[in-house]
Protein backbone atom coordinates (compact mmCIF):
# COMPACT_ATOMS: atom_id res chain seq x y z
CA MET A 1 138.35 131.58 144.85
CA ARG A 2 138.47 127.41 144.28
CA ARG A 3 134.68 127.53 145.73
CA LEU A 4 133.83 129.89 143.30
CA LEU A 5 135.62 128.53 140.48
CA VAL A 6 133.83 125.02 140.37
CA PRO A 7 130.15 126.40 140.44
CA VAL A 8 131.47 128.41 137.43
CA LEU A 9 132.87 125.55 135.60
CA VAL A 10 130.01 123.28 135.94
CA PHE A 11 127.46 125.69 134.99
CA ALA A 12 129.46 126.25 131.85
CA LEU A 13 129.67 122.55 130.88
CA LEU A 14 125.93 122.50 131.50
CA ALA A 15 125.47 125.35 128.96
CA VAL A 16 127.77 123.59 126.22
CA LEU A 17 125.86 120.05 126.76
CA ILE A 18 122.25 121.90 126.64
CA ALA A 19 123.59 124.01 123.42
CA ALA A 20 124.47 120.47 121.86
CA LEU A 21 121.31 119.26 122.82
CA ARG A 22 119.50 121.36 121.14
CA ILE A 23 121.50 121.20 117.66
CA ASP A 24 120.94 117.46 118.20
CA GLN A 25 116.81 117.75 118.56
CA ALA A 26 116.83 120.73 116.06
CA ALA A 27 114.38 119.11 112.86
CA PRO A 28 116.55 118.04 110.31
CA PRO A 29 116.09 119.64 106.67
CA PRO A 30 113.19 118.68 104.35
CA ARG A 31 114.86 116.52 101.43
CA GLN A 32 112.54 118.84 98.73
CA ARG A 33 114.31 118.24 95.48
CA PHE A 34 113.77 121.72 94.53
CA VAL A 35 116.12 124.48 95.99
CA ALA A 36 115.09 127.82 95.13
CA HIS A 37 118.28 129.22 93.34
CA ALA A 38 119.48 133.00 94.71
CA GLY A 39 116.31 133.05 96.38
CA GLY A 40 114.43 131.80 93.17
CA LEU A 41 112.70 134.10 90.51
CA VAL A 42 110.66 137.08 91.63
CA ASP A 43 108.61 139.33 89.32
CA GLY A 44 110.62 138.04 86.35
CA VAL A 45 114.28 139.10 88.31
CA ALA A 46 116.79 136.45 88.87
CA TYR A 47 119.48 136.12 91.50
CA SER A 48 117.82 139.11 93.60
CA ASN A 49 118.52 137.25 96.95
CA SER A 50 115.80 139.59 98.37
CA LEU A 51 113.34 139.42 100.91
CA ASP A 52 110.43 139.59 98.06
CA ALA A 53 112.06 136.04 96.42
CA LEU A 54 111.40 134.50 99.68
CA GLU A 55 108.11 135.30 100.28
CA ALA A 56 107.25 134.27 96.74
CA GLY A 57 109.05 131.26 96.75
CA TYR A 58 107.83 130.55 100.54
CA ARG A 59 104.27 130.91 99.06
CA ARG A 60 104.72 128.50 96.05
CA GLY A 61 106.15 125.53 98.59
CA TYR A 62 110.14 125.89 98.70
CA ARG A 63 111.38 125.43 102.05
CA LEU A 64 115.19 125.52 100.70
CA PHE A 65 116.70 128.35 100.10
CA GLU A 66 120.18 129.11 98.11
CA LEU A 67 121.47 132.14 99.08
CA ASP A 68 124.35 134.25 98.22
CA PHE A 69 126.52 136.04 100.76
CA SER A 70 128.99 138.83 99.94
CA TRP A 71 131.07 140.90 102.68
CA THR A 72 130.48 144.22 102.11
CA SER A 73 133.68 147.26 102.76
CA ASP A 74 133.07 147.34 106.50
CA GLN A 75 133.15 143.39 106.76
CA GLN A 76 129.43 142.91 107.30
CA LEU A 77 127.42 140.10 105.43
CA ALA A 78 125.04 141.19 102.28
CA LEU A 79 122.59 138.90 100.59
CA ILE A 80 124.16 139.41 97.18
CA HIS A 81 125.80 137.32 94.50
CA ASP A 82 128.37 139.91 93.74
CA TRP A 83 129.55 143.57 94.01
CA GLU A 84 130.05 143.82 89.99
CA GLN A 85 127.28 142.49 87.62
CA SER A 86 124.59 141.88 90.40
CA TRP A 87 125.55 145.19 92.14
CA ALA A 88 125.29 147.47 88.88
CA ARG A 89 121.97 145.33 87.46
CA LEU A 90 119.67 145.19 90.48
CA PHE A 91 120.82 148.93 92.27
CA ALA A 92 122.55 150.62 89.26
CA GLU A 93 125.78 151.26 91.64
CA GLN A 94 129.48 150.31 91.72
CA GLY A 95 132.37 149.61 93.71
CA VAL A 96 131.97 147.57 97.39
CA PRO A 97 129.32 149.46 99.27
CA THR A 98 129.49 149.81 103.54
CA ALA A 99 126.67 148.14 105.16
CA GLU A 100 124.93 151.57 105.45
CA ARG A 101 125.23 151.91 101.52
CA PHE A 102 123.91 148.67 100.83
CA ARG A 103 120.68 148.99 103.18
CA SER A 104 119.83 152.30 102.06
CA ALA A 105 119.89 151.51 98.13
CA ARG A 106 117.30 150.74 95.88
CA MET A 107 116.74 147.14 94.61
CA SER A 108 114.77 146.83 90.96
CA GLU A 109 114.12 150.71 91.37
CA GLY A 110 112.45 150.22 94.79
CA ARG A 111 110.32 146.86 93.96
CA HIS A 112 112.02 144.47 95.93
CA ARG A 113 113.97 144.36 99.49
CA GLN A 114 117.51 143.70 99.94
CA MET A 115 118.32 141.95 103.07
CA MET A 116 121.50 141.95 105.33
CA LEU A 117 122.39 138.99 107.52
CA ASP A 118 120.45 140.46 110.53
CA ASP A 119 117.23 140.69 108.19
CA LEU A 120 117.46 136.94 106.88
CA LEU A 121 117.35 136.03 110.74
CA ALA A 122 114.35 137.77 111.43
CA TRP A 123 112.72 136.06 108.36
CA LEU A 124 113.74 132.57 109.55
CA GLY A 125 112.35 133.09 112.86
CA GLN A 126 108.89 134.10 111.67
CA HIS A 127 109.55 130.62 108.93
CA GLU A 128 110.11 127.56 111.20
CA ASP A 129 110.29 125.40 108.22
CA ALA A 130 112.37 127.03 105.87
CA PHE A 131 116.29 126.35 105.66
CA VAL A 132 118.87 128.34 104.18
CA VAL A 133 121.90 126.67 101.95
CA THR A 134 124.57 129.17 102.12
CA ASP A 135 126.84 130.20 98.94
CA VAL A 136 129.76 132.37 100.35
CA LYS A 137 131.55 134.16 97.55
CA GLU A 138 134.85 134.77 99.28
CA HIS A 139 135.92 133.61 103.07
CA ASN A 140 133.82 130.78 103.47
CA VAL A 141 134.41 129.82 106.87
CA GLU A 142 134.54 133.21 108.50
CA ALA A 143 131.53 134.19 107.00
CA LEU A 144 130.22 130.75 108.54
CA GLN A 145 131.73 131.79 111.90
CA ARG A 146 129.70 135.12 111.51
CA ILE A 147 126.68 133.45 111.10
CA ALA A 148 126.76 130.65 113.89
CA GLY A 149 127.79 133.63 116.43
CA ASP A 150 125.16 135.71 115.30
CA ALA A 151 122.54 133.34 114.39
CA GLY A 152 121.99 131.46 117.90
CA GLU A 153 119.57 128.69 117.92
CA LEU A 154 118.61 129.52 114.31
CA ALA A 155 122.19 128.34 113.02
CA THR A 156 120.41 124.84 112.76
CA ARG A 157 118.66 126.62 109.96
CA PHE A 158 121.47 126.91 107.53
CA ILE A 159 122.75 123.99 105.60
CA PRO A 160 126.53 125.36 104.61
CA GLN A 161 128.21 124.77 101.48
CA ILE A 162 131.77 123.94 101.84
CA TYR A 163 133.77 124.09 98.42
CA ASP A 164 136.45 121.70 99.30
CA PRO A 165 136.88 118.86 101.50
CA ASP A 166 139.31 120.66 103.65
CA GLU A 167 136.96 122.93 104.81
CA PHE A 168 134.64 120.22 106.21
CA ASP A 169 136.32 120.12 109.33
CA ALA A 170 136.38 123.66 110.46
CA VAL A 171 132.88 124.14 109.54
CA ARG A 172 131.49 121.21 111.41
CA ALA A 173 133.53 122.55 114.59
CA LEU A 174 131.38 125.75 114.10
CA GLY A 175 128.30 123.59 115.34
CA PHE A 176 126.75 123.18 111.66
CA ARG A 177 125.51 119.44 111.20
CA HIS A 178 124.10 119.24 107.71
CA LEU A 179 127.11 120.53 105.02
CA ILE A 180 126.85 120.38 101.39
CA LEU A 181 129.91 119.98 99.45
CA THR A 182 129.35 122.22 95.97
CA VAL A 183 131.94 121.47 93.50
CA TYR A 184 131.86 124.19 91.21
CA ARG A 185 134.95 125.80 92.70
CA SER A 186 137.08 122.93 93.41
CA LYS A 187 140.47 121.93 92.17
CA LEU A 188 139.57 118.11 92.80
CA GLY A 189 138.67 115.76 89.59
CA GLU A 190 135.87 113.62 89.49
CA PRO A 191 137.31 110.58 90.94
CA GLU A 192 139.00 112.05 94.18
CA LEU A 193 135.46 114.13 94.81
CA VAL A 194 133.63 110.80 94.31
CA GLU A 195 135.92 109.05 96.68
CA TRP A 196 135.63 111.88 99.32
CA ALA A 197 131.98 111.95 98.69
CA ARG A 198 131.11 108.17 99.29
CA SER A 199 133.18 108.11 102.68
CA ALA A 200 132.10 111.42 104.42
CA ASP A 201 128.99 112.46 106.23
CA LEU A 202 127.67 115.26 103.88
CA TRP A 203 124.08 116.18 103.58
CA ALA A 204 124.26 116.32 99.75
CA LEU A 205 126.57 116.95 96.75
CA THR A 206 126.06 119.81 94.14
CA VAL A 207 127.43 119.60 90.79
CA PRO A 208 127.00 121.98 88.12
CA ASP A 209 124.86 120.71 85.18
CA TYR A 210 127.67 120.97 82.72
CA ARG A 211 129.34 118.22 84.41
CA VAL A 212 126.62 116.05 84.69
CA ALA A 213 126.36 116.21 80.74
CA ARG A 214 129.91 115.32 80.66
CA GLY A 215 129.11 111.85 82.42
CA GLU A 216 130.54 112.67 85.59
CA PHE A 217 129.18 111.55 88.98
CA ALA A 218 126.59 108.96 87.52
CA VAL A 219 128.46 106.48 89.34
CA LEU A 220 127.05 108.29 92.57
CA ALA A 221 123.43 109.01 91.06
CA GLY A 222 120.89 106.92 93.24
CA THR A 223 123.33 105.00 95.48
CA ALA A 224 123.66 105.21 99.19
CA ALA A 225 126.05 108.07 98.89
CA PRO A 226 125.32 111.37 99.82
CA PRO A 227 122.10 112.51 97.33
CA ILE A 228 123.25 114.91 94.98
CA PHE A 229 122.05 118.38 93.47
CA VAL A 230 122.38 119.47 89.98
CA HIS A 231 122.86 123.49 89.55
CA THR A 232 121.51 125.53 88.24
CA VAL A 233 118.14 123.81 86.08
CA ASN A 234 115.01 125.70 84.87
CA SER A 235 114.13 123.11 82.29
CA ALA A 236 110.95 120.73 83.63
CA GLU A 237 112.61 118.17 80.94
CA ARG A 238 115.99 118.43 82.08
CA TRP A 239 114.94 117.84 85.48
CA GLN A 240 113.02 114.80 84.71
CA TRP A 241 115.62 113.30 82.80
CA LEU A 242 118.20 113.97 86.09
CA ARG A 243 115.47 112.19 88.20
CA ASP A 244 115.11 109.30 86.07
CA ASN A 245 118.66 108.90 86.40
CA GLY A 246 119.57 109.08 89.85
CA PHE A 247 119.82 112.64 90.89
CA HIS A 248 118.02 113.89 94.02
CA GLY A 249 117.13 117.29 93.15
CA ILE A 250 117.74 120.65 91.44
CA TYR A 251 119.02 124.23 92.25
CA THR A 252 116.29 126.36 89.85
CA ASP A 253 114.73 130.03 89.30
CA THR A 254 111.75 128.84 87.74
CA LEU A 255 110.27 125.59 88.38
CA PHE A 256 108.15 126.77 90.91
CA GLU A 257 105.05 124.73 90.25
CA SER A 258 107.18 121.69 90.88
CA ALA A 259 108.76 122.60 93.80
CA THR A 260 106.82 120.70 96.47
CA GLU A 261 106.82 117.28 93.95
CA SER A 262 108.63 115.34 96.41
CA ASN A 263 109.03 115.93 99.91
CA ASP A 264 110.35 112.88 100.98
CA GLN A 265 112.44 112.13 103.92
CA ARG A 266 115.84 110.03 103.67
């Protein structure tokens, strides 16, 4: 029995080391300044999180896509902002559906194609330089655990957003290396968030534009601390002001033409 156990343990250890090596050798996300918000605008429709939005945004030069994830009633991950306003607006439906019902519903009267997690993974497999910034509406760590398990090697193409510093260790333990702290849900004030962001190994910090307008987070802008993204910004003038004042980038629905203005690495 011991003779059989040793090779098994060695094989398991090698598998872990190989997986870790693949994560470390994976190409890092690009430091683009523009993130396509909910996939970006497509045919005049915002917040669609649709396959068509991904395709349109990719053609326009986006490589970073913020996407919303919600749980279906049978605990699968669907790409949709919420089961109230978005479900009614895009699908003319009500109530939390099963995954099967979500797949069979008609988005935008059949003009756009909705996605489940497996559809997104298939798309990522065909677009090797695209990355997804996650925005999970409920049970974030559990959703990221599901993504890590289902994505396999494609997990390196996800940039999880966490909503509180307390989530950091749990999400890093899932194997994700590039994390964003987004503060729109956080109960912590600016001083606590700034102090933590300065010491944490974050890929970026994301803040709502209204908090920037109040003068918050200016102390971090343009410093050696994590680069700061601002959401959601659809004004070229506002973006220029943010950039001039040290903010790295924005989440945007509509600023497609400028999406490739900067792809600098940092």
